[in-house]
Amino acid sequence: MKMNQLIVLSLLVISIWSCKNDDDGLLDAEIVPPRTMSEVAIEDDAEIREFLQTHFYNYEAFENPPADFDFVVKFDTIAGDNADKTPILDRPELKSVVIREESATFGRDDGEEIDHTLYYLEARVGVGESPTIGDNVVLQYEGTLFDGTAFDGQNTPLNQYMSGGLIRGYANGVEKFNAGTGPIENGDGTVSFENYGVGAIFIPSGLGYFSRPPQTSIIGAYTPVIFKISVFSFEKDTDFDGDGIPSILEDLNGDGNLNNDNTDADTEPASIFLPNHNDTDDDQDGILTIDEIELDADGNFVGFKDTDGDGTPDHLDNDS
């Protein structure tokens, strides 16, 4: 049974808004004078690094877990009785990756493409593999501001497609964690997981909501956020649109963002923008993508066809 079928049977799948770029109601939101991404990126990085330098997490509990430990990351300030704690910034579990984002993602036309540092804390390394931005992932999370105020969370396992409208830093952060083992039937209609990856992602606003936070949220414009996560399992090589191609293979420019790869953008109706991972006819030639690729006898992806030998795969070539 495929993971997505198992998830439907085992878990309550809900729509998650906390990690989404939710633009609903923007016309009614407070108007904030626009700022450049390059300016904000510098401030965000400084704020994140200050937090990492002045706070610690419960690393001692992760190193020697008590019997009742819930494997949840907790932060506190380095002061008083905690003055001897090691800052998160100096912990070997803290890692980072540089991700380039375009201001056009937030409706800006200034042409900026800025490198942002995404910091992530791997408090516990899972025993499984890591998901990709093209996979369905079973996890739970809590989103907070840097002052600790929670703006959303989910404390039971749920399924999220990593390129389904989630903010960039969240999706690119989740793929840095390893899954665990499970699901394990508990005998009461619930499931559990073991030895899964646990940690936190520290997201600059340029990889988050930037100038467009959800209207109903307490998140302000140009505000970095933190997501604590537990990554339980994932559906490897998820094919989100069912066109026969694993979604991760539809990242044509290899930038870790499936939502800016849209082969037929110039021929789609103006009101439609379907990136390839969500489009069953990627070149809009009237032939379904699944009929222009190589599949084995079981319907699994094998490779791409190039009938006319021009170097462009048939499913991306409307005159092949």
mmCIF file of C-alpha atoms in Angstrom:
data_model
loop_
_atom_site.group_PDB
_atom_site.id
_atom_site.type_symbol
_atom_site.label_atom_id
_atom_site.label_comp_id
_atom_site.label_asym_id
_atom_site.label_seq_id
_atom_site.Cartn_x
_atom_site.Cartn_y
_atom_site.Cartn_z
ATOM 1 C CA MET A 1 0.000 0.000 0.000
ATOM 2 C CA LYS A 2 1.360 3.418 -0.893
ATOM 3 C CA MET A 3 2.224 5.793 1.935
ATOM 4 C CA ASN A 4 -0.432 8.293 0.863
ATOM 5 C CA GLN A 5 -3.103 5.601 1.095
ATOM 6 C CA LEU A 6 -1.825 4.540 4.506
ATOM 7 C CA ILE A 7 -1.906 8.115 5.701
ATOM 8 C CA VAL A 8 -5.540 8.495 4.635
ATOM 9 C CA LEU A 9 -6.456 5.404 6.613
ATOM 10 C CA SER A 10 -4.338 6.108 9.674
ATOM 11 C CA LEU A 11 -4.201 9.847 10.135
ATOM 12 C CA LEU A 12 -6.508 12.802 10.158
ATOM 13 C CA VAL A 13 -5.346 14.843 7.169
ATOM 14 C CA ILE A 14 -6.083 18.510 7.625
ATOM 15 C CA SER A 15 -5.441 21.703 5.732
ATOM 16 C CA ILE A 16 -2.518 23.588 7.236
ATOM 17 C CA TRP A 17 -2.451 27.345 6.967
ATOM 18 C CA SER A 18 0.371 28.200 9.366
ATOM 19 C CA CYS A 19 3.140 27.459 6.876
ATOM 20 C CA LYS A 20 1.355 28.827 3.819
ATOM 21 C CA ASN A 21 1.836 32.043 1.924
ATOM 22 C CA ASP A 22 -1.758 33.084 2.611
ATOM 23 C CA ASP A 23 -2.594 36.249 0.700
ATOM 24 C CA ASP A 24 -6.344 36.196 1.440
ATOM 25 C CA GLY A 25 -7.589 39.512 2.724
ATOM 26 C CA LEU A 26 -4.438 41.452 1.926
ATOM 27 C CA LEU A 27 -6.493 44.401 0.771
ATOM 28 C CA ASP A 28 -7.802 44.783 4.301
ATOM 29 C CA ALA A 29 -4.435 44.334 5.990
ATOM 30 C CA GLU A 30 -2.367 47.145 7.413
ATOM 31 C CA ILE A 31 -0.316 48.786 4.677
ATOM 32 C CA VAL A 32 3.390 48.646 5.471
ATOM 33 C CA PRO A 33 5.795 50.755 3.384
ATOM 34 C CA PRO A 34 7.679 48.339 1.097
ATOM 35 C CA ARG A 35 11.225 47.408 2.021
ATOM 36 C CA THR A 36 13.846 45.711 -0.123
ATOM 37 C CA MET A 37 14.671 42.085 0.487
ATOM 38 C CA SER A 38 18.394 42.862 0.598
ATOM 39 C CA GLU A 39 17.876 45.311 3.468
ATOM 40 C CA VAL A 40 15.600 43.014 5.446
ATOM 41 C CA ALA A 41 17.831 39.967 4.935
ATOM 42 C CA ILE A 42 20.707 41.619 6.805
ATOM 43 C CA GLU A 43 18.471 42.548 9.741
ATOM 44 C CA ASP A 44 16.855 39.111 9.876
ATOM 45 C CA ASP A 45 20.189 37.313 9.962
ATOM 46 C CA ALA A 46 21.399 39.547 12.772
ATOM 47 C CA GLU A 47 18.215 38.904 14.778
ATOM 48 C CA ILE A 48 18.425 35.163 14.264
ATOM 49 C CA ARG A 49 22.094 34.998 15.237
ATOM 50 C CA GLU A 50 21.466 37.080 18.351
ATOM 51 C CA PHE A 51 18.778 34.615 19.423
ATOM 52 C CA LEU A 52 21.073 31.673 18.747
ATOM 53 C CA GLN A 53 23.838 33.325 20.795
ATOM 54 C CA THR A 54 21.680 34.238 23.792
ATOM 55 C CA HIS A 55 19.553 31.091 24.024
ATOM 56 C CA PHE A 56 20.103 27.396 24.593
ATOM 57 C CA TYR A 57 17.915 24.378 24.017
ATOM 58 C CA ASN A 58 17.364 21.344 26.240
ATOM 59 C CA TYR A 59 20.338 19.483 24.777
ATOM 60 C CA GLU A 60 21.111 17.702 28.038
ATOM 61 C CA ALA A 61 17.728 15.964 27.947
ATOM 62 C CA PHE A 62 18.336 14.900 24.340
ATOM 63 C CA GLU A 63 21.789 13.566 25.267
ATOM 64 C CA ASN A 64 20.458 11.540 28.218
ATOM 65 C CA PRO A 65 16.684 11.203 27.744
ATOM 66 C CA PRO A 66 14.719 10.530 30.937
ATOM 67 C CA ALA A 67 12.102 7.804 30.791
ATOM 68 C CA ASP A 68 9.245 10.266 30.317
ATOM 69 C CA PHE A 69 11.025 12.586 27.861
ATOM 70 C CA ASP A 70 8.749 13.807 25.060
ATOM 71 C CA PHE A 71 11.556 14.686 22.616
ATOM 72 C CA VAL A 72 10.301 18.233 22.171
ATOM 73 C CA VAL A 73 12.785 21.064 21.672
ATOM 74 C CA LYS A 74 12.553 23.798 24.314
ATOM 75 C CA PHE A 75 14.418 27.119 24.350
ATOM 76 C CA ASP A 76 15.474 29.301 27.258
ATOM 77 C CA THR A 77 17.646 32.361 27.811
ATOM 78 C CA ILE A 78 21.251 31.995 28.958
ATOM 79 C CA ALA A 79 21.110 33.846 32.291
ATOM 80 C CA GLY A 80 20.977 33.228 36.032
ATOM 81 C CA ASP A 81 20.956 29.508 36.804
ATOM 82 C CA ASN A 82 21.405 28.854 33.082
ATOM 83 C CA ALA A 83 24.460 31.068 32.646
ATOM 84 C CA ASP A 84 26.711 28.075 32.008
ATOM 85 C CA LYS A 85 24.634 26.617 29.179
ATOM 86 C CA THR A 86 26.057 26.362 25.670
ATOM 87 C CA PRO A 87 24.456 28.775 23.175
ATOM 88 C CA ILE A 88 22.609 27.209 20.276
ATOM 89 C CA LEU A 89 25.021 29.006 17.965
ATOM 90 C CA ASP A 90 27.916 26.979 19.427
ATOM 91 C CA ARG A 91 26.191 23.613 19.402
ATOM 92 C CA PRO A 92 27.351 21.080 16.763
ATOM 93 C CA GLU A 93 23.695 20.212 16.132
ATOM 94 C CA LEU A 94 23.143 23.640 14.565
ATOM 95 C CA LYS A 95 23.666 23.707 10.817
ATOM 96 C CA SER A 96 22.899 26.102 8.005
ATOM 97 C CA VAL A 97 22.306 26.251 4.286
ATOM 98 C CA VAL A 98 22.279 29.208 1.903
ATOM 99 C CA ILE A 99 19.122 29.539 -0.195
ATOM 100 C CA ARG A 100 18.517 32.103 -2.920
ATOM 101 C CA GLU A 101 15.057 33.621 -3.162
ATOM 102 C CA GLU A 102 13.549 36.061 -5.648
ATOM 103 C CA SER A 103 11.598 39.098 -4.516
ATOM 104 C CA ALA A 104 9.110 38.266 -7.291
ATOM 105 C CA THR A 105 7.863 35.457 -5.047
ATOM 106 C CA PHE A 106 6.212 38.155 -2.951
ATOM 107 C CA GLY A 107 4.837 40.123 -5.892
ATOM 108 C CA ARG A 108 7.772 42.510 -6.069
ATOM 109 C CA ASP A 109 9.106 43.792 -9.397
ATOM 110 C CA ASP A 110 12.501 45.109 -8.232
ATOM 111 C CA GLY A 111 14.289 42.043 -9.606
ATOM 112 C CA GLU A 112 16.183 41.222 -6.403
ATOM 113 C CA GLU A 113 17.587 37.723 -5.906
ATOM 114 C CA ILE A 114 19.011 37.423 -2.418
ATOM 115 C CA ASP A 115 20.972 34.695 -0.646
ATOM 116 C CA HIS A 116 19.501 33.901 2.768
ATOM 117 C CA THR A 117 21.036 31.730 5.474
ATOM 118 C CA LEU A 118 18.591 29.160 6.773
ATOM 119 C CA TYR A 119 19.629 27.803 10.185
ATOM 120 C CA TYR A 120 18.331 24.463 11.430
ATOM 121 C CA LEU A 121 18.889 22.594 14.671
ATOM 122 C CA GLU A 122 19.011 18.808 14.434
ATOM 123 C CA ALA A 123 18.391 17.902 18.076
ATOM 124 C CA ARG A 124 17.855 14.233 17.258
ATOM 125 C CA VAL A 125 18.895 12.512 14.044
ATOM 126 C CA GLY A 126 16.248 10.163 12.686
ATOM 127 C CA VAL A 127 17.177 6.655 11.606
ATOM 128 C CA GLY A 128 15.459 6.908 8.233
ATOM 129 C CA GLU A 129 16.069 8.793 5.013
ATOM 130 C CA SER A 130 15.387 12.473 4.384
ATOM 131 C CA PRO A 131 12.359 13.675 2.410
ATOM 132 C CA THR A 132 12.632 16.112 -0.472
ATOM 133 C CA ILE A 133 10.682 19.233 -1.331
ATOM 134 C CA GLY A 134 8.658 17.030 -3.689
ATOM 135 C CA ASP A 135 7.437 14.553 -1.075
ATOM 136 C CA ASN A 136 4.433 14.080 1.151
ATOM 137 C CA VAL A 137 5.766 14.187 4.720
ATOM 138 C CA VAL A 138 4.128 13.010 7.942
ATOM 139 C CA LEU A 139 5.168 15.327 10.774
ATOM 140 C CA GLN A 140 4.058 17.635 13.540
ATOM 141 C CA TYR A 141 5.172 21.196 14.198
ATOM 142 C CA GLU A 142 4.879 24.350 16.263
ATOM 143 C CA GLY A 143 5.409 27.807 14.800
ATOM 144 C CA THR A 144 6.565 30.617 17.099
ATOM 145 C CA LEU A 145 7.901 34.116 16.976
ATOM 146 C CA PHE A 146 11.380 34.704 18.381
ATOM 147 C CA ASP A 147 9.893 35.911 21.657
ATOM 148 C CA GLY A 148 8.342 32.480 22.124
ATOM 149 C CA THR A 149 4.790 33.440 21.194
ATOM 150 C CA ALA A 150 3.142 30.546 19.356
ATOM 151 C CA PHE A 151 1.125 31.428 16.264
ATOM 152 C CA ASP A 152 0.129 27.920 15.229
ATOM 153 C CA GLY A 153 0.900 24.264 15.736
ATOM 154 C CA GLN A 154 -0.144 20.684 15.265
ATOM 155 C CA ASN A 155 0.608 18.168 18.006
ATOM 156 C CA THR A 156 -0.621 15.049 16.206
ATOM 157 C CA PRO A 157 0.807 13.564 12.995
ATOM 158 C CA LEU A 158 -0.395 15.115 9.768
ATOM 159 C CA ASN A 159 0.508 14.877 6.127
ATOM 160 C CA GLN A 160 1.970 17.867 4.275
ATOM 161 C CA TYR A 161 3.096 18.067 0.662
ATOM 162 C CA MET A 162 6.298 20.088 0.851
ATOM 163 C CA SER A 163 5.618 22.112 -2.299
ATOM 164 C CA GLY A 164 1.934 22.646 -1.665
ATOM 165 C CA GLY A 165 2.007 26.351 -0.886
ATOM 166 C CA LEU A 166 4.219 26.133 2.198
ATOM 167 C CA ILE A 167 6.742 28.875 2.845
ATOM 168 C CA ARG A 168 10.112 28.240 1.275
ATOM 169 C CA GLY A 169 12.215 28.094 4.441
ATOM 170 C CA TYR A 170 9.893 25.591 6.084
ATOM 171 C CA ALA A 171 9.936 23.155 3.158
ATOM 172 C CA ASN A 172 13.675 23.493 2.566
ATOM 173 C CA GLY A 173 14.253 23.027 6.288
ATOM 174 C CA VAL A 174 12.123 19.906 6.656
ATOM 175 C CA GLU A 175 14.114 18.165 3.920
ATOM 176 C CA LYS A 176 17.235 18.438 6.120
ATOM 177 C CA PHE A 177 15.780 16.044 8.704
ATOM 178 C CA ASN A 178 15.651 12.263 8.718
ATOM 179 C CA ALA A 179 12.443 10.357 9.270
ATOM 180 C CA GLY A 180 11.980 7.535 11.778
ATOM 181 C CA THR A 181 10.235 4.169 11.749
ATOM 182 C CA GLY A 182 6.504 3.578 11.567
ATOM 183 C CA PRO A 183 3.611 3.986 11.540
ATOM 184 C CA ILE A 184 3.142 1.513 14.361
ATOM 185 C CA GLU A 185 -0.433 0.491 15.180
ATOM 186 C CA ASN A 186 -1.174 1.138 18.841
ATOM 187 C CA GLY A 187 -4.283 -1.047 18.976
ATOM 188 C CA ASP A 188 -6.616 1.828 19.808
ATOM 189 C CA GLY A 189 -7.028 3.291 16.341
ATOM 190 C CA THR A 190 -3.947 5.507 16.625
ATOM 191 C CA VAL A 191 -0.437 5.134 15.295
ATOM 192 C CA SER A 192 2.972 6.126 16.581
ATOM 193 C CA PHE A 193 6.520 6.514 15.280
ATOM 194 C CA GLU A 194 9.960 5.859 16.735
ATOM 195 C CA ASN A 195 13.498 7.192 16.304
ATOM 196 C CA TYR A 196 12.353 10.131 14.173
ATOM 197 C CA GLY A 197 14.179 13.372 13.525
ATOM 198 C CA VAL A 198 13.504 16.272 15.877
ATOM 199 C CA GLY A 199 14.641 19.863 15.700
ATOM 200 C CA ALA A 200 13.896 23.444 14.761
ATOM 201 C CA ILE A 201 14.156 25.708 11.726
ATOM 202 C CA PHE A 202 15.023 29.400 12.078
ATOM 203 C CA ILE A 203 13.527 31.156 9.067
ATOM 204 C CA PRO A 204 14.365 34.675 7.845
ATOM 205 C CA SER A 205 11.341 36.529 6.512
ATOM 206 C CA GLY A 206 12.714 36.369 2.953
ATOM 207 C CA LEU A 207 12.216 32.606 3.117
ATOM 208 C CA GLY A 208 9.002 33.018 5.076
ATOM 209 C CA TYR A 209 6.162 35.506 4.769
ATOM 210 C CA PHE A 210 8.251 38.656 4.108
ATOM 211 C CA SER A 211 5.745 41.486 3.464
ATOM 212 C CA ARG A 212 2.744 39.138 3.209
ATOM 213 C CA PRO A 213 2.023 37.428 6.537
ATOM 214 C CA PRO A 214 -1.420 35.811 6.883
ATOM 215 C CA GLN A 215 -3.929 38.504 7.808
ATOM 216 C CA THR A 216 -5.353 36.536 10.730
ATOM 217 C CA SER A 217 -1.910 35.761 12.168
ATOM 218 C CA ILE A 218 0.086 37.631 14.797
ATOM 219 C CA ILE A 219 3.091 37.508 12.489
ATOM 220 C CA GLY A 220 4.114 40.975 11.391
ATOM 221 C CA ALA A 221 5.587 41.958 8.052
ATOM 222 C CA TYR A 222 9.339 41.298 7.711
ATOM 223 C CA THR A 223 9.333 38.995 10.729
ATOM 224 C CA PRO A 224 11.553 35.898 11.022
ATOM 225 C CA VAL A 225 9.924 32.841 12.602
ATOM 226 C CA ILE A 226 10.825 29.515 14.182
ATOM 227 C CA PHE A 227 9.311 26.119 13.469
ATOM 228 C CA LYS A 228 9.917 23.228 15.840
ATOM 229 C CA ILE A 229 9.366 19.979 13.968
ATOM 230 C CA SER A 230 9.274 16.214 14.331
ATOM 231 C CA VAL A 231 9.612 14.346 11.013
ATOM 232 C CA PHE A 232 7.986 10.920 11.295
ATOM 233 C CA SER A 233 7.886 9.470 7.790
ATOM 234 C CA PHE A 234 7.378 10.383 4.138
ATOM 235 C CA GLU A 235 6.231 9.018 0.800
ATOM 236 C CA LYS A 236 9.395 8.649 -1.252
ATOM 237 C CA ASP A 237 9.203 9.944 -4.835
ATOM 238 C CA THR A 238 5.751 11.445 -4.361
ATOM 239 C CA ASP A 239 3.992 12.108 -7.670
ATOM 240 C CA PHE A 240 1.730 14.968 -6.626
ATOM 241 C CA ASP A 241 -0.110 15.491 -9.915
ATOM 242 C CA GLY A 242 -0.175 11.821 -10.932
ATOM 243 C CA ASP A 243 1.570 12.463 -14.253
ATOM 244 C CA GLY A 244 4.001 9.578 -13.772
ATOM 245 C CA ILE A 245 7.006 11.730 -12.842
ATOM 246 C CA PRO A 246 8.141 11.977 -9.200
ATOM 247 C CA SER A 247 7.627 15.610 -8.227
ATOM 248 C CA ILE A 248 11.252 16.123 -7.215
ATOM 249 C CA LEU A 249 12.311 15.425 -10.823
ATOM 250 C CA GLU A 250 10.225 18.404 -11.948
ATOM 251 C CA ASP A 251 12.615 20.901 -10.349
ATOM 252 C CA LEU A 252 14.002 21.746 -13.784
ATOM 253 C CA ASN A 253 16.350 24.526 -12.684
ATOM 254 C CA GLY A 254 17.523 22.629 -9.595
ATOM 255 C CA ASP A 255 16.994 25.549 -7.220
ATOM 256 C CA GLY A 256 15.039 23.656 -4.578
ATOM 257 C CA ASN A 257 11.761 25.312 -5.543
ATOM 258 C CA LEU A 258 9.204 23.374 -7.582
ATOM 259 C CA ASN A 259 6.848 26.306 -7.916
ATOM 260 C CA ASN A 260 8.918 28.324 -10.391
ATOM 261 C CA ASP A 261 9.236 25.540 -12.984
ATOM 262 C CA ASN A 262 6.382 26.005 -15.441
ATOM 263 C CA THR A 263 7.213 24.928 -18.984
ATOM 264 C CA ASP A 264 3.943 26.075 -20.564
ATOM 265 C CA ALA A 265 3.610 29.395 -18.710
ATOM 266 C CA ASP A 266 3.534 31.310 -22.013
ATOM 267 C CA THR A 267 0.645 29.281 -23.420
ATOM 268 C CA GLU A 268 -1.497 28.782 -20.331
ATOM 269 C CA PRO A 269 -4.496 31.077 -19.859
ATOM 270 C CA ALA A 270 -3.541 34.273 -18.018
ATOM 271 C CA SER A 271 -5.570 33.264 -14.967
ATOM 272 C CA ILE A 272 -3.794 29.924 -14.607
ATOM 273 C CA PHE A 273 -0.299 29.182 -13.354
ATOM 274 C CA LEU A 274 0.369 25.484 -12.975
ATOM 275 C CA PRO A 275 3.998 24.574 -12.272
ATOM 276 C CA ASN A 276 5.035 21.239 -13.739
ATOM 277 C CA HIS A 277 4.686 19.326 -10.467
ATOM 278 C CA ASN A 278 0.980 20.270 -10.491
ATOM 279 C CA ASP A 279 0.310 19.975 -14.243
ATOM 280 C CA THR A 280 -0.704 16.763 -16.023
ATOM 281 C CA ASP A 281 0.259 18.211 -19.446
ATOM 282 C CA ASP A 282 3.528 20.045 -18.835
ATOM 283 C CA ASP A 283 3.964 21.406 -22.366
ATOM 284 C CA GLN A 284 0.240 21.890 -23.102
ATOM 285 C CA ASP A 285 0.415 20.001 -26.383
ATOM 286 C CA GLY A 286 -2.794 18.094 -25.715
ATOM 287 C CA ILE A 287 -0.927 14.895 -24.841
ATOM 288 C CA LEU A 288 -0.808 13.971 -21.188
ATOM 289 C CA THR A 289 2.657 13.937 -19.645
ATOM 290 C CA ILE A 290 2.154 10.348 -18.513
ATOM 291 C CA ASP A 291 1.837 9.332 -22.173
ATOM 292 C CA GLU A 292 5.114 11.050 -23.116
ATOM 293 C CA ILE A 293 7.451 9.347 -20.624
ATOM 294 C CA GLU A 294 8.786 5.829 -20.113
ATOM 295 C CA LEU A 295 7.029 3.646 -17.536
ATOM 296 C CA ASP A 296 7.618 0.026 -16.572
ATOM 297 C CA ALA A 297 4.979 -2.689 -16.591
ATOM 298 C CA ASP A 298 3.838 -1.625 -13.126
ATOM 299 C CA GLY A 299 3.419 2.015 -14.141
ATOM 300 C CA ASN A 300 6.555 3.240 -12.367
ATOM 301 C CA PHE A 301 8.689 5.999 -13.862
ATOM 302 C CA VAL A 302 11.683 4.735 -15.836
ATOM 303 C CA GLY A 303 12.888 7.700 -17.877
ATOM 304 C CA PHE A 304 12.168 10.443 -20.369
ATOM 305 C CA LYS A 305 11.583 10.172 -24.119
ATOM 306 C CA ASP A 306 13.087 12.455 -26.755
ATOM 307 C CA THR A 307 11.409 11.350 -29.959
ATOM 308 C CA ASP A 308 12.817 14.051 -32.243
ATOM 309 C CA GLY A 309 16.281 13.983 -30.668
ATOM 310 C CA ASP A 310 16.427 17.720 -30.089
ATOM 311 C CA GLY A 311 17.573 17.407 -26.482
ATOM 312 C CA THR A 312 14.207 18.372 -24.993
ATOM 313 C CA PRO A 313 12.124 15.571 -23.433
ATOM 314 C CA ASP A 314 8.804 14.936 -25.174
ATOM 315 C CA HIS A 315 6.749 15.989 -22.163
ATOM 316 C CA LEU A 316 8.403 19.437 -22.264
ATOM 317 C CA ASP A 317 8.453 19.735 -26.078
ATOM 318 C CA ASN A 318 5.156 20.737 -27.677
ATOM 319 C CA ASP A 319 6.399 19.928 -31.190
ATOM 320 C CA SER A 320 8.095 16.596 -30.456
#
